[in-house]
Amino acid sequence: MTQLIIFVALLVGGYAIGAFNERRHYASIRRREEEMRGLMLFASRDMPETHEGWLVMGNTVVSIDYFKRFITGLRQLVGGQLDAYESLVERARREAILRMKSDALTRGATHIVNVKLETSRVFYDDRRRSTGSVEVLAYGTAIRAADQV
Amino acid sequence: MIVTNIEQVPGKRVTRHLGLVNGNTVRAKHVGRDIMAGFKNLVGGELKGYTELLTESRNTAMERMIQEAQALGANAVLNVRFSTSTISQGAAELMAYGTAVVLEDEA
């Protein structure tokens, strides 16, 4: 009985706090994306005429909440789309890109070219069934276009 | 030392090519950070301790790569790539690699 109560408490707590954090994080992501819209990113290597180029990066490690992990466990019985993980990785990726952008802006970049994104599962322990945490790394070459100098 | 992940540096040209250089580091999480991450696993969201740990480790890997390039007499590392892999439970390897070159100002 006690175990059931703990389980339900974790489920409800995980859902409430997890959903609250997610909404807050999305609001913050959208606000900062708007602020830094002037800094353009390119996946290609073509670049405007420039004097300088340097490496910039941003990363973030995220994990899923208890409620979503439970729902995901159920979902895996039937397969299909795992929305919970989709939003998790998407948030992480947008956050990593934002951090890379602020890194570039500290030295007055106008563009970031050759942007690469890397996603990897880190610090996972199968024996203890600990949650996978996912790291997203964004990196690229920040440049300052010549006509902006 | 110029480090970028594109092949050329504006206003400079490559005069010598010194081959591939790399730097790596393997890091394990420590217990204190693990406990905090355990709490965070219940409510989801960013695991700041792990983010910092990986940032520090990646910087170490990059420093080692740069040292190797300096030892070869390079003044730039171009086309840098990063790779992250879980090589044992609870430990991650971070690697940075690139091409060491000597750059000179274009005449």
PDB file of C-alpha atoms in Angstrom:
ATOM      1  CA  MET A   1       0.000   0.000   0.000  1.00  0.00           C
ATOM      2  CA  THR A   2       2.779   2.420   0.981  1.00  0.00           C
ATOM      3  CA  GLN A   3       4.556   1.571  -2.241  1.00  0.00           C
ATOM      4  CA  LEU A   4       1.447   2.385  -4.236  1.00  0.00           C
ATOM      5  CA  ILE A   5       1.116   5.751  -2.506  1.00  0.00           C
ATOM      6  CA  ILE A   6       4.755   6.588  -3.229  1.00  0.00           C
ATOM      7  CA  PHE A   7       4.309   5.536  -6.841  1.00  0.00           C
ATOM      8  CA  VAL A   8       1.209   7.700  -7.304  1.00  0.00           C
ATOM      9  CA  ALA A   9       2.895  10.636  -5.559  1.00  0.00           C
ATOM     10  CA  LEU A  10       5.918  10.391  -7.835  1.00  0.00           C
ATOM     11  CA  LEU A  11       3.650  10.135 -10.854  1.00  0.00           C
ATOM     12  CA  VAL A  12       1.564  13.167  -9.919  1.00  0.00           C
ATOM     13  CA  GLY A  13       4.567  15.180  -8.713  1.00  0.00           C
ATOM     14  CA  GLY A  14       6.553  14.312 -11.824  1.00  0.00           C
ATOM     15  CA  TYR A  15       3.664  15.315 -14.050  1.00  0.00           C
ATOM     16  CA  ALA A  16       2.928  18.600 -12.292  1.00  0.00           C
ATOM     17  CA  ILE A  17       6.521  19.831 -11.941  1.00  0.00           C
ATOM     18  CA  GLY A  18       7.622  18.369 -15.273  1.00  0.00           C
ATOM     19  CA  ALA A  19       4.795  20.056 -17.207  1.00  0.00           C
ATOM     20  CA  PHE A  20       5.373  23.351 -15.383  1.00  0.00           C
ATOM     21  CA  ASN A  21       9.108  23.277 -16.129  1.00  0.00           C
ATOM     22  CA  GLU A  22       8.490  22.403 -19.743  1.00  0.00           C
ATOM     23  CA  ARG A  23       6.104  25.336 -20.288  1.00  0.00           C
ATOM     24  CA  ARG A  24       8.508  27.710 -18.579  1.00  0.00           C
ATOM     25  CA  HIS A  25      11.435  26.411 -20.606  1.00  0.00           C
ATOM     26  CA  TYR A  26       9.557  26.792 -23.900  1.00  0.00           C
ATOM     27  CA  ALA A  27       8.631  30.371 -22.992  1.00  0.00           C
ATOM     28  CA  SER A  28      12.273  31.160 -22.242  1.00  0.00           C
ATOM     29  CA  ILE A  29      13.467  29.470 -25.450  1.00  0.00           C
ATOM     30  CA  ARG A  30      11.012  31.460 -27.587  1.00  0.00           C
ATOM     31  CA  ARG A  31      11.962  34.726 -25.919  1.00  0.00           C
ATOM     32  CA  ARG A  32      15.713  34.212 -26.412  1.00  0.00           C
ATOM     33  CA  GLU A  33      15.237  32.961 -29.978  1.00  0.00           C
ATOM     34  CA  GLU A  34      13.451  36.210 -30.742  1.00  0.00           C
ATOM     35  CA  GLU A  35      16.264  38.255 -29.138  1.00  0.00           C
ATOM     36  CA  MET A  36      19.004  36.521 -31.106  1.00  0.00           C
ATOM     37  CA  ARG A  37      17.218  36.280 -34.434  1.00  0.00           C
ATOM     38  CA  GLY A  38      19.759  38.676 -35.988  1.00  0.00           C
ATOM     39  CA  LEU A  39      22.555  36.113 -35.771  1.00  0.00           C
ATOM     40  CA  MET A  40      22.145  33.807 -38.739  1.00  0.00           C
ATOM     41  CA  LEU A  41      23.075  30.150 -38.788  1.00  0.00           C
ATOM     42  CA  PHE A  42      24.114  28.150 -41.831  1.00  0.00           C
ATOM     43  CA  ALA A  43      24.638  24.440 -42.188  1.00  0.00           C
ATOM     44  CA  SER A  44      26.720  25.131 -45.287  1.00  0.00           C
ATOM     45  CA  ARG A  45      30.311  26.358 -45.472  1.00  0.00           C
ATOM     46  CA  ASP A  46      29.744  29.230 -47.875  1.00  0.00           C
ATOM     47  CA  MET A  47      30.345  32.490 -46.139  1.00  0.00           C
ATOM     48  CA  PRO A  48      30.305  36.209 -46.698  1.00  0.00           C
ATOM     49  CA  GLU A  49      33.586  38.072 -46.959  1.00  0.00           C
ATOM     50  CA  THR A  50      35.147  38.207 -43.557  1.00  0.00           C
ATOM     51  CA  HIS A  51      38.259  38.826 -41.489  1.00  0.00           C
ATOM     52  CA  GLU A  52      37.806  36.444 -38.631  1.00  0.00           C
ATOM     53  CA  GLY A  53      36.515  32.987 -37.799  1.00  0.00           C
ATOM     54  CA  TRP A  54      36.540  31.067 -34.544  1.00  0.00           C
ATOM     55  CA  LEU A  55      34.951  27.972 -33.049  1.00  0.00           C
ATOM     56  CA  VAL A  56      31.815  28.325 -30.891  1.00  0.00           C
ATOM     57  CA  MET A  57      29.737  25.709 -29.128  1.00  0.00           C
ATOM     58  CA  GLY A  58      26.848  25.166 -26.764  1.00  0.00           C
ATOM     59  CA  ASN A  59      25.630  22.046 -25.024  1.00  0.00           C
ATOM     60  CA  THR A  60      22.955  20.800 -22.657  1.00  0.00           C
ATOM     61  CA  VAL A  61      22.150  17.531 -20.869  1.00  0.00           C
ATOM     62  CA  VAL A  62      18.489  16.769 -20.217  1.00  0.00           C
ATOM     63  CA  SER A  63      16.420  14.041 -18.651  1.00  0.00           C
ATOM     64  CA  ILE A  64      12.760  13.058 -18.734  1.00  0.00           C
ATOM     65  CA  ASP A  65      10.336  13.192 -15.740  1.00  0.00           C
ATOM     66  CA  TYR A  66       8.872  10.235 -13.845  1.00  0.00           C
ATOM     67  CA  PHE A  67       5.377  10.545 -15.301  1.00  0.00           C
ATOM     68  CA  LYS A  68       6.551  10.689 -18.878  1.00  0.00           C
ATOM     69  CA  ARG A  69       8.904   7.783 -18.311  1.00  0.00           C
ATOM     70  CA  PHE A  70       5.978   5.694 -17.043  1.00  0.00           C
ATOM     71  CA  ILE A  71       3.730   6.640 -19.974  1.00  0.00           C
ATOM     72  CA  THR A  72       6.575   5.941 -22.369  1.00  0.00           C
ATOM     73  CA  GLY A  73       7.000   2.488 -20.825  1.00  0.00           C
ATOM     74  CA  LEU A  74       3.327   1.746 -21.552  1.00  0.00           C
ATOM     75  CA  ARG A  75       3.591   3.212 -25.016  1.00  0.00           C
ATOM     76  CA  GLN A  76       6.449   0.938 -25.902  1.00  0.00           C
ATOM     77  CA  LEU A  77       4.100  -2.044 -25.669  1.00  0.00           C
ATOM     78  CA  VAL A  78       2.255  -0.877 -28.762  1.00  0.00           C
ATOM     79  CA  GLY A  79       4.986   1.135 -30.462  1.00  0.00           C
ATOM     80  CA  GLY A  80       4.472   4.351 -32.333  1.00  0.00           C
ATOM     81  CA  GLN A  81       5.418   7.917 -31.721  1.00  0.00           C
ATOM     82  CA  LEU A  82       6.925   8.852 -28.338  1.00  0.00           C
ATOM     83  CA  ASP A  83       5.823  12.480 -27.966  1.00  0.00           C
ATOM     84  CA  ALA A  84       7.418  12.759 -24.542  1.00  0.00           C
ATOM     85  CA  TYR A  85      10.904  12.135 -25.890  1.00  0.00           C
ATOM     86  CA  GLU A  86      10.298  14.279 -28.957  1.00  0.00           C
ATOM     87  CA  SER A  87       9.651  17.390 -26.924  1.00  0.00           C
ATOM     88  CA  LEU A  88      12.566  16.581 -24.602  1.00  0.00           C
ATOM     89  CA  VAL A  89      15.150  16.296 -27.358  1.00  0.00           C
ATOM     90  CA  GLU A  90      13.700  19.257 -29.232  1.00  0.00           C
ATOM     91  CA  ARG A  91      13.999  21.480 -26.161  1.00  0.00           C
ATOM     92  CA  ALA A  92      17.552  20.319 -25.594  1.00  0.00           C
ATOM     93  CA  ARG A  93      18.499  21.025 -29.191  1.00  0.00           C
ATOM     94  CA  ARG A  94      17.016  24.508 -29.227  1.00  0.00           C
ATOM     95  CA  GLU A  95      18.708  25.258 -25.897  1.00  0.00           C
ATOM     96  CA  ALA A  96      22.096  24.082 -27.194  1.00  0.00           C
ATOM     97  CA  ILE A  97      21.727  26.263 -30.301  1.00  0.00           C
ATOM     98  CA  LEU A  98      20.833  29.263 -28.139  1.00  0.00           C
ATOM     99  CA  ARG A  99      23.908  28.727 -25.971  1.00  0.00           C
ATOM    100  CA  MET A 100      26.100  28.487 -29.049  1.00  0.00           C
ATOM    101  CA  LYS A 101      24.574  31.746 -30.290  1.00  0.00           C
ATOM    102  CA  SER A 102      25.245  33.589 -27.034  1.00  0.00           C
ATOM    103  CA  ASP A 103      28.817  32.265 -27.081  1.00  0.00           C
ATOM    104  CA  ALA A 104      29.209  33.723 -30.596  1.00  0.00           C
ATOM    105  CA  LEU A 105      27.597  37.038 -29.687  1.00  0.00           C
ATOM    106  CA  THR A 106      30.084  37.694 -26.861  1.00  0.00           C
ATOM    107  CA  ARG A 107      32.698  38.301 -29.579  1.00  0.00           C
ATOM    108  CA  GLY A 108      30.396  40.119 -31.965  1.00  0.00           C
ATOM    109  CA  ALA A 109      29.683  37.431 -34.565  1.00  0.00           C
ATOM    110  CA  THR A 110      27.273  38.136 -37.412  1.00  0.00           C
ATOM    111  CA  HIS A 111      26.943  34.589 -38.796  1.00  0.00           C
ATOM    112  CA  ILE A 112      27.702  31.040 -37.738  1.00  0.00           C
ATOM    113  CA  VAL A 113      28.615  28.701 -40.595  1.00  0.00           C
ATOM    114  CA  ASN A 114      29.032  24.935 -40.838  1.00  0.00           C
ATOM    115  CA  VAL A 115      26.769  24.281 -37.842  1.00  0.00           C
ATOM    116  CA  LYS A 116      26.864  20.679 -36.647  1.00  0.00           C
ATOM    117  CA  LEU A 117      24.516  19.039 -34.156  1.00  0.00           C
ATOM    118  CA  GLU A 118      25.423  15.972 -32.194  1.00  0.00           C
ATOM    119  CA  THR A 119      23.107  13.976 -29.923  1.00  0.00           C
ATOM    120  CA  SER A 120      24.360  11.278 -27.581  1.00  0.00           C
ATOM    121  CA  ARG A 121      23.181   9.311 -24.601  1.00  0.00           C
ATOM    122  CA  VAL A 122      25.498   9.814 -21.653  1.00  0.00           C
ATOM    123  CA  PHE A 123      26.047   8.369 -18.177  1.00  0.00           C
ATOM    124  CA  TYR A 124      23.566   5.576 -18.654  1.00  0.00           C
ATOM    125  CA  ASP A 125      23.698   2.585 -16.322  1.00  0.00           C
ATOM    126  CA  ASP A 126      21.820  -0.472 -17.560  1.00  0.00           C
ATOM    127  CA  ARG A 127      22.215  -2.456 -14.374  1.00  0.00           C
ATOM    128  CA  ARG A 128      20.512   0.144 -12.229  1.00  0.00           C
ATOM    129  CA  ARG A 129      17.980   1.019 -14.922  1.00  0.00           C
ATOM    130  CA  SER A 130      18.942   4.634 -14.396  1.00  0.00           C
ATOM    131  CA  THR A 131      17.426   7.087 -16.812  1.00  0.00           C
ATOM    132  CA  GLY A 132      19.303   7.895 -19.898  1.00  0.00           C
ATOM    133  CA  SER A 133      20.282  11.469 -20.029  1.00  0.00           C
ATOM    134  CA  VAL A 134      20.702  12.922 -23.460  1.00  0.00           C
ATOM    135  CA  GLU A 135      23.361  15.421 -24.395  1.00  0.00           C
ATOM    136  CA  VAL A 136      22.959  17.720 -27.348  1.00  0.00           C
ATOM    137  CA  LEU A 137      25.993  19.613 -28.617  1.00  0.00           C
ATOM    138  CA  ALA A 138      25.829  22.357 -31.230  1.00  0.00           C
ATOM    139  CA  TYR A 139      29.016  23.785 -32.741  1.00  0.00           C
ATOM    140  CA  GLY A 140      30.138  25.840 -35.677  1.00  0.00           C
ATOM    141  CA  THR A 141      32.441  28.578 -36.868  1.00  0.00           C
ATOM    142  CA  ALA A 142      31.392  32.068 -35.880  1.00  0.00           C
ATOM    143  CA  ILE A 143      32.385  34.811 -38.289  1.00  0.00           C
ATOM    144  CA  ARG A 144      32.115  38.564 -38.428  1.00  0.00           C
ATOM    145  CA  ALA A 145      31.151  39.722 -41.886  1.00  0.00           C
ATOM    146  CA  ALA A 146      33.485  42.327 -43.356  1.00  0.00           C
ATOM    147  CA  ASP A 147      30.796  44.974 -43.966  1.00  0.00           C
ATOM    148  CA  GLN A 148      29.846  44.844 -40.269  1.00  0.00           C
ATOM    149  CA  VAL A 149      33.316  45.676 -38.991  1.00  0.00           C
TER     150      VAL A 149
ATOM    151  CA  MET B   1      46.081  29.405 -32.271  1.00  0.00           C
ATOM    152  CA  ILE B   2      43.141  29.574 -34.668  1.00  0.00           C
ATOM    153  CA  VAL B   3      40.568  26.821 -34.269  1.00  0.00           C
ATOM    154  CA  THR B   4      37.613  26.492 -36.650  1.00  0.00           C
ATOM    155  CA  ASN B   5      35.470  23.814 -38.192  1.00  0.00           C
ATOM    156  CA  ILE B   6      35.753  25.080 -41.760  1.00  0.00           C
ATOM    157  CA  GLU B   7      38.592  24.328 -44.175  1.00  0.00           C
ATOM    158  CA  GLN B   8      39.985  27.761 -44.818  1.00  0.00           C
ATOM    159  CA  VAL B   9      40.590  30.879 -42.809  1.00  0.00           C
ATOM    160  CA  PRO B  10      39.677  34.173 -44.465  1.00  0.00           C
ATOM    161  CA  GLY B  11      42.696  36.269 -45.422  1.00  0.00           C
ATOM    162  CA  LYS B  12      45.164  33.460 -44.791  1.00  0.00           C
ATOM    163  CA  ARG B  13      46.460  30.560 -46.769  1.00  0.00           C
ATOM    164  CA  VAL B  14      47.711  27.172 -45.700  1.00  0.00           C
ATOM    165  CA  THR B  15      51.451  26.842 -46.277  1.00  0.00           C
ATOM    166  CA  ARG B  16      52.077  23.550 -44.488  1.00  0.00           C
ATOM    167  CA  HIS B  17      49.875  20.615 -43.680  1.00  0.00           C
ATOM    168  CA  LEU B  18      50.870  18.738 -40.508  1.00  0.00           C
ATOM    169  CA  GLY B  19      48.249  16.001 -40.416  1.00  0.00           C
ATOM    170  CA  LEU B  20      45.551  14.952 -38.003  1.00  0.00           C
ATOM    171  CA  VAL B  21      45.725  15.942 -34.346  1.00  0.00           C
ATOM    172  CA  ASN B  22      43.353  14.809 -31.651  1.00  0.00           C
ATOM    173  CA  GLY B  23      42.717  15.093 -27.960  1.00  0.00           C
ATOM    174  CA  ASN B  24      40.452  13.024 -25.776  1.00  0.00           C
ATOM    175  CA  THR B  25      39.346  12.555 -22.196  1.00  0.00           C
ATOM    176  CA  VAL B  26      37.229   9.978 -20.393  1.00  0.00           C
ATOM    177  CA  ARG B  27      35.151  11.250 -17.508  1.00  0.00           C
ATOM    178  CA  ALA B  28      32.971   9.539 -14.949  1.00  0.00           C
ATOM    179  CA  LYS B  29      30.190  11.302 -13.131  1.00  0.00           C
ATOM    180  CA  HIS B  30      30.766  11.623  -9.390  1.00  0.00           C
ATOM    181  CA  VAL B  31      28.426  10.662  -6.595  1.00  0.00           C
ATOM    182  CA  GLY B  32      27.389  14.150  -5.504  1.00  0.00           C
ATOM    183  CA  ARG B  33      26.335  15.122  -8.986  1.00  0.00           C
ATOM    184  CA  ASP B  34      24.662  11.771  -9.372  1.00  0.00           C
ATOM    185  CA  ILE B  35      22.416  12.322  -6.361  1.00  0.00           C
ATOM    186  CA  MET B  36      21.302  15.696  -7.686  1.00  0.00           C
ATOM    187  CA  ALA B  37      20.694  14.148 -11.075  1.00  0.00           C
ATOM    188  CA  GLY B  38      18.649  11.417  -9.359  1.00  0.00           C
ATOM    189  CA  PHE B  39      16.257  14.059  -8.012  1.00  0.00           C
ATOM    190  CA  LYS B  40      16.167  15.772 -11.361  1.00  0.00           C
ATOM    191  CA  ASN B  41      15.194  12.483 -12.986  1.00  0.00           C
ATOM    192  CA  LEU B  42      11.850  12.650 -11.174  1.00  0.00           C
ATOM    193  CA  VAL B  43      10.845  16.041 -12.491  1.00  0.00           C
ATOM    194  CA  GLY B  44      12.738  16.104 -15.786  1.00  0.00           C
ATOM    195  CA  GLY B  45      14.588  18.997 -17.299  1.00  0.00           C
ATOM    196  CA  GLU B  46      18.213  19.976 -17.554  1.00  0.00           C
ATOM    197  CA  LEU B  47      20.867  18.184 -15.493  1.00  0.00           C
ATOM    198  CA  LYS B  48      23.142  21.188 -14.931  1.00  0.00           C
ATOM    199  CA  GLY B  49      25.855  19.181 -13.176  1.00  0.00           C
ATOM    200  CA  TYR B  50      26.225  16.906 -16.184  1.00  0.00           C
ATOM    201  CA  THR B  51      26.133  19.813 -18.612  1.00  0.00           C
ATOM    202  CA  GLU B  52      29.034  21.458 -16.763  1.00  0.00           C
ATOM    203  CA  LEU B  53      30.936  18.200 -16.501  1.00  0.00           C
ATOM    204  CA  LEU B  54      30.740  17.629 -20.243  1.00  0.00           C
ATOM    205  CA  THR B  55      31.630  21.244 -21.048  1.00  0.00           C
ATOM    206  CA  GLU B  56      34.755  21.016 -18.868  1.00  0.00           C
ATOM    207  CA  SER B  57      35.697  17.667 -20.374  1.00  0.00           C
ATOM    208  CA  ARG B  58      35.246  18.902 -23.924  1.00  0.00           C
ATOM    209  CA  ASN B  59      37.461  21.897 -23.164  1.00  0.00           C
ATOM    210  CA  THR B  60      40.115  19.521 -21.806  1.00  0.00           C
ATOM    211  CA  ALA B  61      39.940  17.418 -24.970  1.00  0.00           C
ATOM    212  CA  MET B  62      40.302  20.575 -27.056  1.00  0.00           C
ATOM    213  CA  GLU B  63      43.278  21.790 -25.013  1.00  0.00           C
ATOM    214  CA  ARG B  64      45.022  18.469 -25.557  1.00  0.00           C
ATOM    215  CA  MET B  65      44.360  18.668 -29.265  1.00  0.00           C
ATOM    216  CA  ILE B  66      45.775  22.217 -29.343  1.00  0.00           C
ATOM    217  CA  GLN B  67      48.874  21.140 -27.378  1.00  0.00           C
ATOM    218  CA  GLU B  68      49.508  18.371 -29.878  1.00  0.00           C
ATOM    219  CA  ALA B  69      49.166  20.871 -32.723  1.00  0.00           C
ATOM    220  CA  GLN B  70      51.571  23.288 -31.014  1.00  0.00           C
ATOM    221  CA  ALA B  71      54.103  20.514 -30.523  1.00  0.00           C
ATOM    222  CA  LEU B  72      54.025  19.979 -34.285  1.00  0.00           C
ATOM    223  CA  GLY B  73      54.612  23.663 -34.881  1.00  0.00           C
ATOM    224  CA  ALA B  74      51.139  24.454 -36.179  1.00  0.00           C
ATOM    225  CA  ASN B  75      49.437  27.793 -35.704  1.00  0.00           C
ATOM    226  CA  ALA B  76      45.910  26.653 -36.532  1.00  0.00           C
ATOM    227  CA  VAL B  77      43.646  23.615 -36.350  1.00  0.00           C
ATOM    228  CA  LEU B  78      41.038  23.455 -39.104  1.00  0.00           C
ATOM    229  CA  ASN B  79      37.980  21.317 -39.702  1.00  0.00           C
ATOM    230  CA  VAL B  80      37.560  20.402 -36.036  1.00  0.00           C
ATOM    231  CA  ARG B  81      35.013  17.707 -35.153  1.00  0.00           C
ATOM    232  CA  PHE B  82      33.733  16.480 -31.820  1.00  0.00           C
ATOM    233  CA  SER B  83      32.609  13.028 -30.896  1.00  0.00           C
ATOM    234  CA  THR B  84      31.019  11.730 -27.710  1.00  0.00           C
ATOM    235  CA  SER B  85      30.627   8.083 -26.794  1.00  0.00           C
ATOM    236  CA  THR B  86      29.611   6.053 -23.785  1.00  0.00           C
ATOM    237  CA  ILE B  87      32.423   3.567 -23.405  1.00  0.00           C
ATOM    238  CA  SER B  88      31.528   2.095 -20.044  1.00  0.00           C
ATOM    239  CA  GLN B  89      28.576   2.473 -17.742  1.00  0.00           C
ATOM    240  CA  GLY B  90      28.569   5.902 -16.182  1.00  0.00           C
ATOM    241  CA  ALA B  91      31.575   7.141 -18.146  1.00  0.00           C
ATOM    242  CA  ALA B  92      31.798   9.138 -21.323  1.00  0.00           C
ATOM    243  CA  GLU B  93      34.619   9.732 -23.745  1.00  0.00           C
ATOM    244  CA  LEU B  94      34.902  13.094 -25.416  1.00  0.00           C
ATOM    245  CA  MET B  95      37.164  13.552 -28.352  1.00  0.00           C
ATOM    246  CA  ALA B  96      38.119  16.502 -30.511  1.00  0.00           C
ATOM    247  CA  TYR B  97      40.077  16.114 -33.727  1.00  0.00           C
ATOM    248  CA  GLY B  98      41.121  18.278 -36.615  1.00  0.00           C
ATOM    249  CA  THR B  99      43.832  19.076 -39.135  1.00  0.00           C
ATOM    250  CA  ALA B 100      46.913  20.916 -37.908  1.00  0.00           C
ATOM    251  CA  VAL B 101      48.255  23.458 -40.386  1.00  0.00           C
ATOM    252  CA  VAL B 102      50.591  26.407 -40.683  1.00  0.00           C
ATOM    253  CA  LEU B 103      48.849  29.548 -41.905  1.00  0.00           C
ATOM    254  CA  GLU B 104      50.400  32.631 -43.402  1.00  0.00           C
ATOM    255  CA  ASP B 105      48.871  35.977 -44.279  1.00  0.00           C
ATOM    256  CA  GLU B 106      47.908  36.271 -47.902  1.00  0.00           C
ATOM    257  CA  ALA B 107      50.272  38.521 -49.781  1.00  0.00           C
TER     258      ALA B 107
END
